[in-house]
Amino acid sequence: MNKKPTILVTGGAGYIGSHAALALSDASWPVVVIDNLTTGFREAVPHDVPLLVADIADQPVVETFILDHDVGAIMHFAGSVVVPESIANPLKYYHNNTAKSRSLIESAIRCGIPHFIFSSSAATYGAPAKSPVSEDTPQRPINPYGMSKLMTEIMLADVAATHPLNYCILRYFNVAGADPKARAGQSTIGATHLIKVAVEAALLKRDHVSIFGTDYDTPDGTGVRDYIHVSDLATAHVLALEALIADPATNHVLNCGYGRGFSVLEVLDAVERITNRGIVRRFEKRRAGDPGALVSDNRAILECLPWKPLHADLDEIVAHAVAWERKLGQPGGAFSNVMG
Ligand code: UFG
């Protein structure tokens, strides 16, 4: 059998990228990482994985690294991920997510990289009229984060039409949980994502959880999301890579979710159940840029890839998030303070 090519993971020191690097290593793919460590953690990259601390837009440095390591495919995770922040600071998102992706794609073309996997988002759909959402739903983002991802999707499709590169766009729904063996997890300082925030509150790292909006057109009035376990998502990347290599003439656009949704209140109930602790709930107004319900139609990924979700259970997602949070230790404690 041919030797497996090396996979470049951008943002491999971040939450999802570090799980993808683990999944690749577990499946015996050689991995290298580029991360500028603005939100990622050096400790999230295993010691035997080469890490270049650099910006993905630093083309000479990136291209030298790609050629030195004989990279055969790119998984592109690096970027900014907080929807409310994208509304407050849109240019940051068009810079970090759109402009820098353009730069990375150009480096990929210049270096002759044949396969590219891109972390896109359900946020590209905006507030779709119909749920669950299939991949052919019109993409009308309602925040700059979603727009910044959509613009990268468009660039990739245009580039692949004229250069020898195929791509897989994975549109993530709400990613949560942690590696079941607690080798990785979400370490973000000042996190805003619901499960992380709720787990921090249960473990007394915050004094309450704000519930943003109780008047949505959902069963209990709070926002409904399709929470996907980060390890199932990481596995989907490995399978997508194999599909791109097996058929270089085909591109894929796939939703990543389980096809069912939970409300904010259901998530808080699950965190209370798993931790056996109460959470102080504060009911507040809707958060700008939030759709009411966002649930995936996941038939395409189930048909296209041999993907068998292993952790599609909210309590299990929460339990893994809790285990990681306990490992992280004290309030505000950085990854590096607690891993030893
Ligand atoms: N929420 C609260 N309180 C909080 C945090 C969140 O009520 O403290 C609510 C939100 O209003 C929303 C739901 O919980 O209804 C989920 O919010 P998150 O902030 O956890 O996630 P988002 O849905 O805003 O966005 C996430 C990712 C995006 C991705 C999107 C896809 O950040 O990258 O999911 O659904 F695109």
Short mmCIF file of C-alpha atoms and ligand atoms in Angstrom, two decimals:
data_model
loop_
_atom_site.label_atom_id
_atom_site.label_comp_id
_atom_site.label_asym_id
_atom_site.label_seq_id
_atom_site.Cartn_x
_atom_site.Cartn_y
_atom_site.Cartn_z
CA MET A 1 0.00 0.00 0.00
CA ASN A 2 1.17 3.54 -0.76
CA LYS A 3 2.50 5.58 2.12
CA LYS A 4 -0.15 7.93 3.51
CA PRO A 5 0.52 11.58 2.66
CA THR A 6 1.07 14.13 5.40
CA ILE A 7 -1.95 16.21 6.36
CA LEU A 8 -1.60 19.88 7.28
CA VAL A 9 -4.07 20.90 9.99
CA THR A 10 -4.41 24.67 10.32
CA GLY A 11 -5.72 25.69 13.71
CA GLY A 12 -4.54 22.34 15.07
CA ALA A 13 -3.92 23.83 18.51
CA GLY A 14 -7.57 24.88 18.74
CA TYR A 15 -10.64 23.03 19.90
CA ILE A 16 -11.84 21.22 16.78
CA GLY A 17 -8.48 21.18 15.01
CA SER A 18 -6.79 19.40 17.92
CA HIS A 19 -9.45 16.67 17.85
CA ALA A 20 -9.01 16.30 14.09
CA ALA A 21 -5.25 15.95 14.56
CA LEU A 22 -5.88 13.20 17.12
CA ALA A 23 -8.33 11.41 14.80
CA LEU A 24 -5.82 11.57 11.96
CA SER A 25 -3.01 10.25 14.16
CA ASP A 26 -5.28 7.50 15.50
CA ALA A 27 -5.90 6.48 11.87
CA SER A 28 -2.12 6.54 11.16
CA TRP A 29 -2.06 9.68 9.02
CA PRO A 30 1.09 11.78 9.44
CA VAL A 31 0.04 15.22 10.71
CA VAL A 32 1.64 18.66 10.84
CA VAL A 33 0.04 21.74 12.39
CA ILE A 34 0.13 25.47 11.75
CA ASP A 35 -1.37 27.65 14.47
CA ASN A 36 -0.64 31.22 15.51
CA LEU A 37 -1.69 30.37 19.10
CA THR A 38 -3.92 33.45 19.45
CA THR A 39 -6.71 31.24 20.77
CA GLY A 40 -5.08 27.81 20.55
CA PHE A 41 -2.76 26.12 23.04
CA ARG A 42 0.65 24.69 22.29
CA GLU A 43 -0.11 21.84 24.70
CA ALA A 44 -3.07 20.77 22.54
CA VAL A 45 -0.64 19.61 19.87
CA PRO A 46 0.91 16.22 20.67
CA HIS A 47 4.68 16.32 21.15
CA ASP A 48 5.36 14.14 18.11
CA VAL A 49 3.36 16.41 15.76
CA PRO A 50 5.43 19.17 14.11
CA LEU A 51 3.93 22.58 15.00
CA LEU A 52 4.67 25.75 13.07
CA VAL A 53 3.68 28.78 15.13
CA ALA A 54 2.75 31.14 12.33
CA ASP A 55 -0.10 32.88 10.67
CA ILE A 56 -1.78 31.02 7.82
CA ALA A 57 -1.53 34.20 5.75
CA ASP A 58 2.27 34.30 6.00
CA GLN A 59 2.66 32.75 2.58
CA PRO A 60 6.46 32.30 2.33
CA VAL A 61 6.58 30.59 5.74
CA VAL A 62 3.49 28.48 5.10
CA GLU A 63 4.64 27.38 1.65
CA THR A 64 8.09 26.42 2.88
CA PHE A 65 6.50 24.36 5.67
CA ILE A 66 4.14 22.65 3.20
CA LEU A 67 6.98 21.75 0.83
CA ASP A 68 9.38 20.72 3.63
CA HIS A 69 6.81 18.27 5.00
CA ASP A 70 5.62 17.06 1.62
CA VAL A 71 2.02 17.88 2.58
CA GLY A 72 -0.61 16.03 0.53
CA ALA A 73 -3.83 17.60 1.83
CA ILE A 74 -4.97 20.51 3.99
CA MET A 75 -7.63 20.58 6.68
CA HIS A 76 -8.35 24.23 7.35
CA PHE A 77 -9.72 25.00 10.83
CA ALA A 78 -7.90 28.23 11.72
CA GLY A 79 -10.26 31.16 12.18
CA SER A 80 -12.47 33.13 14.52
CA VAL A 81 -15.63 31.45 15.75
CA VAL A 82 -17.79 33.66 17.95
CA VAL A 83 -21.00 34.88 16.32
CA PRO A 84 -21.69 37.90 18.62
CA GLU A 85 -18.08 39.04 18.26
CA SER A 86 -18.46 38.94 14.48
CA ILE A 87 -21.34 41.40 14.75
CA ALA A 88 -19.33 43.75 16.97
CA ASN A 89 -16.18 43.43 14.85
CA PRO A 90 -17.06 42.26 11.33
CA LEU A 91 -13.74 43.24 9.78
CA LYS A 92 -11.92 40.91 12.15
CA TYR A 93 -13.99 38.04 10.71
CA TYR A 94 -13.56 39.07 7.08
CA HIS A 95 -9.83 39.31 7.77
CA ASN A 96 -9.24 36.18 9.85
CA ASN A 97 -11.74 33.93 8.11
CA THR A 98 -12.11 35.22 4.56
CA ALA A 99 -8.92 37.06 3.64
CA LYS A 100 -6.59 34.62 5.37
CA SER A 101 -8.40 31.65 3.85
CA ARG A 102 -7.88 33.22 0.45
CA SER A 103 -4.21 33.46 1.21
CA LEU A 104 -4.01 29.84 2.36
CA ILE A 105 -5.90 28.58 -0.69
CA GLU A 106 -3.42 30.47 -2.88
CA SER A 107 -0.55 28.79 -1.04
CA ALA A 108 -2.25 25.43 -1.53
CA ILE A 109 -2.51 26.04 -5.28
CA ARG A 110 1.07 27.25 -5.55
CA CYS A 111 2.30 24.14 -3.71
CA GLY A 112 0.15 21.80 -5.80
CA ILE A 113 -1.96 20.53 -2.88
CA PRO A 114 -4.62 18.25 -4.41
CA HIS A 115 -7.16 18.04 -1.56
CA PHE A 116 -8.65 20.68 0.75
CA ILE A 117 -11.12 20.24 3.60
CA PHE A 118 -12.76 23.36 4.94
CA SER A 119 -14.47 23.97 8.29
CA SER A 120 -17.62 25.75 7.32
CA SER A 121 -20.68 26.34 9.38
CA ALA A 122 -24.42 26.02 9.66
CA ALA A 123 -24.24 29.76 10.24
CA THR A 124 -23.97 30.09 6.44
CA TYR A 125 -27.68 29.16 6.24
CA GLY A 126 -28.76 32.11 8.39
CA ALA A 127 -32.28 31.67 9.72
CA PRO A 128 -33.64 29.08 7.30
CA ALA A 129 -37.38 28.94 6.71
CA LYS A 130 -37.42 25.16 7.02
CA SER A 131 -35.76 22.84 9.55
CA PRO A 132 -34.02 20.40 9.29
CA VAL A 133 -31.73 22.17 6.86
CA SER A 134 -30.34 20.35 3.83
CA GLU A 135 -27.23 21.39 1.92
CA ASP A 136 -29.21 22.89 -0.96
CA THR A 137 -31.03 25.34 1.34
CA PRO A 138 -30.29 28.89 0.13
CA GLN A 139 -27.40 30.32 2.13
CA ARG A 140 -28.34 33.69 3.57
CA PRO A 141 -26.13 34.34 6.61
CA ILE A 142 -27.53 36.67 9.25
CA ASN A 143 -24.18 37.53 10.80
CA PRO A 144 -20.66 38.35 9.55
CA TYR A 145 -19.31 35.06 10.92
CA GLY A 146 -21.60 33.07 8.64
CA MET A 147 -20.88 35.39 5.73
CA SER A 148 -17.12 35.10 6.25
CA LYS A 149 -17.43 31.29 6.00
CA LEU A 150 -19.73 31.45 2.99
CA MET A 151 -17.26 33.66 1.14
CA THR A 152 -14.57 31.02 1.67
CA GLU A 153 -16.91 28.32 0.39
CA ILE A 154 -17.40 30.36 -2.78
CA MET A 155 -13.67 30.91 -3.24
CA LEU A 156 -12.97 27.20 -2.89
CA ALA A 157 -15.59 26.23 -5.44
CA ASP A 158 -14.27 28.79 -7.94
CA VAL A 159 -10.67 27.72 -7.41
CA ALA A 160 -11.46 24.00 -7.70
CA ALA A 161 -13.22 24.65 -11.00
CA THR A 162 -9.99 25.81 -12.58
CA HIS A 163 -7.15 24.23 -10.58
CA PRO A 164 -6.29 20.57 -9.89
CA LEU A 165 -7.77 20.49 -6.39
CA ASN A 166 -10.87 18.86 -4.98
CA TYR A 167 -12.51 19.95 -1.77
CA CYS A 168 -14.90 18.97 0.95
CA ILE A 169 -16.85 21.69 2.72
CA LEU A 170 -18.11 20.48 6.08
CA ARG A 171 -20.87 22.65 7.54
CA TYR A 172 -20.73 22.14 11.27
CA PHE A 173 -23.75 22.51 13.45
CA ASN A 174 -23.05 23.07 17.17
CA VAL A 175 -19.85 21.33 18.14
CA ALA A 176 -19.47 20.30 21.78
CA GLY A 177 -17.99 17.69 24.11
CA ALA A 178 -14.42 16.47 24.34
CA ASP A 179 -12.24 13.52 23.45
CA PRO A 180 -13.69 10.49 25.32
CA LYS A 181 -10.19 9.69 26.62
CA ALA A 182 -9.82 13.34 27.74
CA ARG A 183 -6.73 13.84 25.59
CA ALA A 184 -8.26 17.09 24.26
CA GLY A 185 -11.21 19.35 24.89
CA GLN A 186 -12.40 22.93 24.71
CA SER A 187 -9.99 25.15 26.59
CA THR A 188 -11.15 28.52 25.28
CA ILE A 189 -10.76 31.34 27.78
CA GLY A 190 -13.97 33.38 28.14
CA ALA A 191 -15.99 30.87 26.11
CA THR A 192 -19.44 31.85 24.87
CA HIS A 193 -20.71 28.49 23.57
CA LEU A 194 -23.65 27.15 25.51
CA ILE A 195 -22.46 23.73 26.67
CA LYS A 196 -19.06 25.05 27.73
CA VAL A 197 -20.68 27.99 29.55
CA ALA A 198 -23.21 25.74 31.29
CA VAL A 199 -20.56 23.26 32.38
CA GLU A 200 -18.42 26.09 33.76
CA ALA A 201 -21.45 27.36 35.71
CA ALA A 202 -22.18 23.90 37.15
CA LEU A 203 -18.55 23.62 38.24
CA LEU A 204 -18.78 27.06 39.92
CA LYS A 205 -16.46 28.79 37.45
CA ARG A 206 -19.31 31.22 36.62
CA ASP A 207 -22.20 32.34 38.77
CA HIS A 208 -25.01 31.96 36.21
CA VAL A 209 -26.02 31.15 32.66
CA SER A 210 -27.89 33.74 30.61
CA ILE A 211 -30.68 32.31 28.48
CA PHE A 212 -30.80 34.47 25.37
CA GLY A 213 -34.43 34.65 24.28
CA THR A 214 -37.52 32.81 25.44
CA ASP A 215 -39.85 33.86 22.64
CA TYR A 216 -38.54 31.86 19.71
CA ASP A 217 -40.92 29.72 17.69
CA THR A 218 -39.62 26.55 19.36
CA PRO A 219 -41.33 24.13 21.79
CA ASP A 220 -40.12 25.92 24.95
CA GLY A 221 -39.33 29.30 23.36
CA THR A 222 -35.54 29.01 23.71
CA GLY A 223 -33.05 28.47 20.87
CA VAL A 224 -32.76 24.96 19.44
CA ARG A 225 -29.47 23.60 18.09
CA ASP A 226 -28.09 20.34 16.74
CA TYR A 227 -25.20 19.56 19.11
CA ILE A 228 -22.56 17.26 17.58
CA HIS A 229 -19.80 15.54 19.54
CA VAL A 230 -16.40 16.89 18.53
CA SER A 231 -14.92 13.38 18.15
CA ASP A 232 -17.66 12.30 15.73
CA LEU A 233 -16.96 15.51 13.81
CA ALA A 234 -13.23 14.78 13.78
CA THR A 235 -13.89 11.29 12.40
CA ALA A 236 -15.99 12.83 9.63
CA HIS A 237 -12.91 14.80 8.55
CA VAL A 238 -10.79 11.68 8.23
CA LEU A 239 -13.49 9.98 6.17
CA ALA A 240 -13.91 13.08 4.01
CA LEU A 241 -10.18 13.06 3.33
CA GLU A 242 -10.35 9.44 2.24
CA ALA A 243 -13.28 10.23 -0.05
CA LEU A 244 -11.39 13.12 -1.68
CA ILE A 245 -8.37 10.94 -2.32
CA ALA A 246 -10.46 8.03 -3.63
CA ASP A 247 -12.23 10.25 -6.18
CA PRO A 248 -10.23 13.37 -7.05
CA ALA A 249 -12.85 14.46 -9.59
CA THR A 250 -15.56 14.95 -6.99
CA ASN A 251 -16.17 17.69 -4.43
CA HIS A 252 -18.44 17.35 -1.43
CA VAL A 253 -20.54 19.72 0.64
CA LEU A 254 -21.85 18.04 3.76
CA ASN A 255 -23.75 19.07 6.85
CA CYS A 256 -22.26 17.74 10.07
CA GLY A 257 -24.93 17.15 12.67
CA TYR A 258 -27.13 14.42 14.05
CA GLY A 259 -30.42 15.70 12.67
CA ARG A 260 -32.06 16.45 16.00
CA GLY A 261 -32.17 19.54 18.17
CA PHE A 262 -32.12 20.46 21.84
CA SER A 263 -33.29 23.71 23.37
CA VAL A 264 -31.21 25.85 25.69
CA LEU A 265 -33.35 24.65 28.62
CA GLU A 266 -32.84 21.00 27.65
CA VAL A 267 -29.09 21.55 27.54
CA LEU A 268 -29.10 23.16 30.99
CA ASP A 269 -31.20 20.25 32.32
CA ALA A 270 -28.66 17.78 30.91
CA VAL A 271 -25.74 19.61 32.52
CA GLU A 272 -27.56 19.67 35.87
CA ARG A 273 -28.34 15.96 35.53
CA ILE A 274 -24.77 14.95 34.69
CA THR A 275 -23.08 17.12 37.31
CA ASN A 276 -25.81 16.78 39.92
CA ARG A 277 -25.51 20.52 40.50
CA GLY A 278 -27.96 23.36 40.05
CA ILE A 279 -27.32 26.17 37.57
CA VAL A 280 -28.54 29.72 38.17
CA ARG A 281 -30.58 30.65 35.09
CA ARG A 282 -31.06 34.27 33.99
CA PHE A 283 -33.66 34.91 31.34
CA GLU A 284 -32.57 37.64 28.97
CA LYS A 285 -33.45 39.17 25.62
CA ARG A 286 -32.53 37.49 22.34
CA ARG A 287 -28.88 37.73 21.34
CA ALA A 288 -28.27 39.61 18.07
CA GLY A 289 -27.61 37.35 15.09
CA ASP A 290 -29.16 34.20 16.58
CA PRO A 291 -31.60 32.09 14.56
CA GLY A 292 -34.35 30.31 16.55
CA ALA A 293 -33.79 26.71 15.44
CA LEU A 294 -30.90 25.25 13.46
CA VAL A 295 -31.00 21.48 12.95
CA SER A 296 -29.23 19.53 10.23
CA ASP A 297 -30.61 17.29 7.57
CA ASN A 298 -27.67 14.87 7.69
CA ARG A 299 -28.72 12.39 5.01
CA ALA A 300 -25.97 13.52 2.62
CA ILE A 301 -23.07 12.76 4.97
CA LEU A 302 -24.61 9.44 5.97
CA GLU A 303 -24.91 8.47 2.29
CA CYS A 304 -21.61 9.89 1.07
CA LEU A 305 -19.23 8.77 3.83
CA PRO A 306 -19.09 5.58 5.90
CA TRP A 307 -19.74 7.79 8.93
CA LYS A 308 -21.23 6.11 11.97
CA PRO A 309 -21.72 8.59 14.81
CA LEU A 310 -20.60 7.03 18.09
CA HIS A 311 -21.54 9.76 20.56
CA ALA A 312 -24.92 11.09 19.42
CA ASP A 313 -26.25 11.37 22.92
CA LEU A 314 -26.58 14.74 24.66
CA ASP A 315 -25.75 13.33 28.09
CA GLU A 316 -22.57 11.73 26.75
CA ILE A 317 -21.54 14.99 25.03
CA VAL A 318 -22.08 16.84 28.30
CA ALA A 319 -20.31 14.15 30.37
CA HIS A 320 -17.21 14.43 28.18
CA ALA A 321 -17.31 18.23 28.37
CA VAL A 322 -17.56 17.97 32.17
CA ALA A 323 -14.63 15.54 32.39
CA TRP A 324 -12.48 17.92 30.35
CA GLU A 325 -13.57 20.95 32.35
CA ARG A 326 -12.59 19.22 35.60
CA LYS A 327 -9.20 18.44 34.07
CA LEU A 328 -8.77 22.10 33.16
CA GLY A 329 -8.94 23.06 36.79
CA GLN A 330 -9.32 26.51 38.22
CA PRO A 331 -11.31 29.50 36.88
CA GLY A 332 -9.39 31.11 34.04
CA GLY A 333 -6.73 28.42 34.35
CA ALA A 334 -4.96 28.03 31.04
CA PHE A 335 -4.49 24.64 29.47
CA SER A 336 -0.80 24.63 30.28
CA ASN A 337 -1.38 25.05 34.02
CA VAL A 338 -3.28 21.84 34.38
CA MET A 339 -2.11 19.27 31.93
CA GLY A 340 0.93 17.99 33.76
N1 UFG B 1 -27.04 30.54 24.43
C1 UFG B 1 -27.59 31.00 25.61
N2 UFG B 1 -26.74 31.40 26.59
C2 UFG B 1 -25.38 31.38 26.45
C3 UFG B 1 -24.84 30.91 25.24
C4 UFG B 1 -25.71 30.50 24.24
O1 UFG B 1 -28.81 31.04 25.77
O2 UFG B 1 -24.67 31.77 27.38
C5 UFG B 1 -27.95 30.06 23.37
C6 UFG B 1 -27.87 30.84 22.09
O3 UFG B 1 -28.73 31.95 22.11
C7 UFG B 1 -28.26 29.77 21.06
C8 UFG B 1 -27.69 28.49 21.67
O4 UFG B 1 -27.55 28.75 23.05
O5 UFG B 1 -29.66 29.64 21.02
C9 UFG B 1 -26.36 28.09 21.11
O6 UFG B 1 -25.48 29.21 21.16
P1 UFG B 1 -23.89 29.05 21.02
O7 UFG B 1 -23.29 30.38 21.31
O8 UFG B 1 -23.44 27.90 21.81
O9 UFG B 1 -23.68 28.67 19.50
P2 UFG B 1 -24.24 29.36 18.18
O10 UFG B 1 -25.44 28.58 17.74
O11 UFG B 1 -24.40 30.82 18.34
O12 UFG B 1 -23.05 29.18 17.17
C10 UFG B 1 -22.40 27.96 17.07
C11 UFG B 1 -20.97 28.19 16.60
C12 UFG B 1 -20.93 28.60 15.20
C13 UFG B 1 -21.76 27.73 14.35
C14 UFG B 1 -23.14 27.61 14.86
C15 UFG B 1 -23.92 26.66 14.03
O13 UFG B 1 -20.37 29.19 17.38
O14 UFG B 1 -19.59 28.51 14.79
O15 UFG B 1 -23.08 27.14 16.19
O16 UFG B 1 -25.16 26.39 14.58
F1 UFG B 1 -21.84 28.21 13.11
#
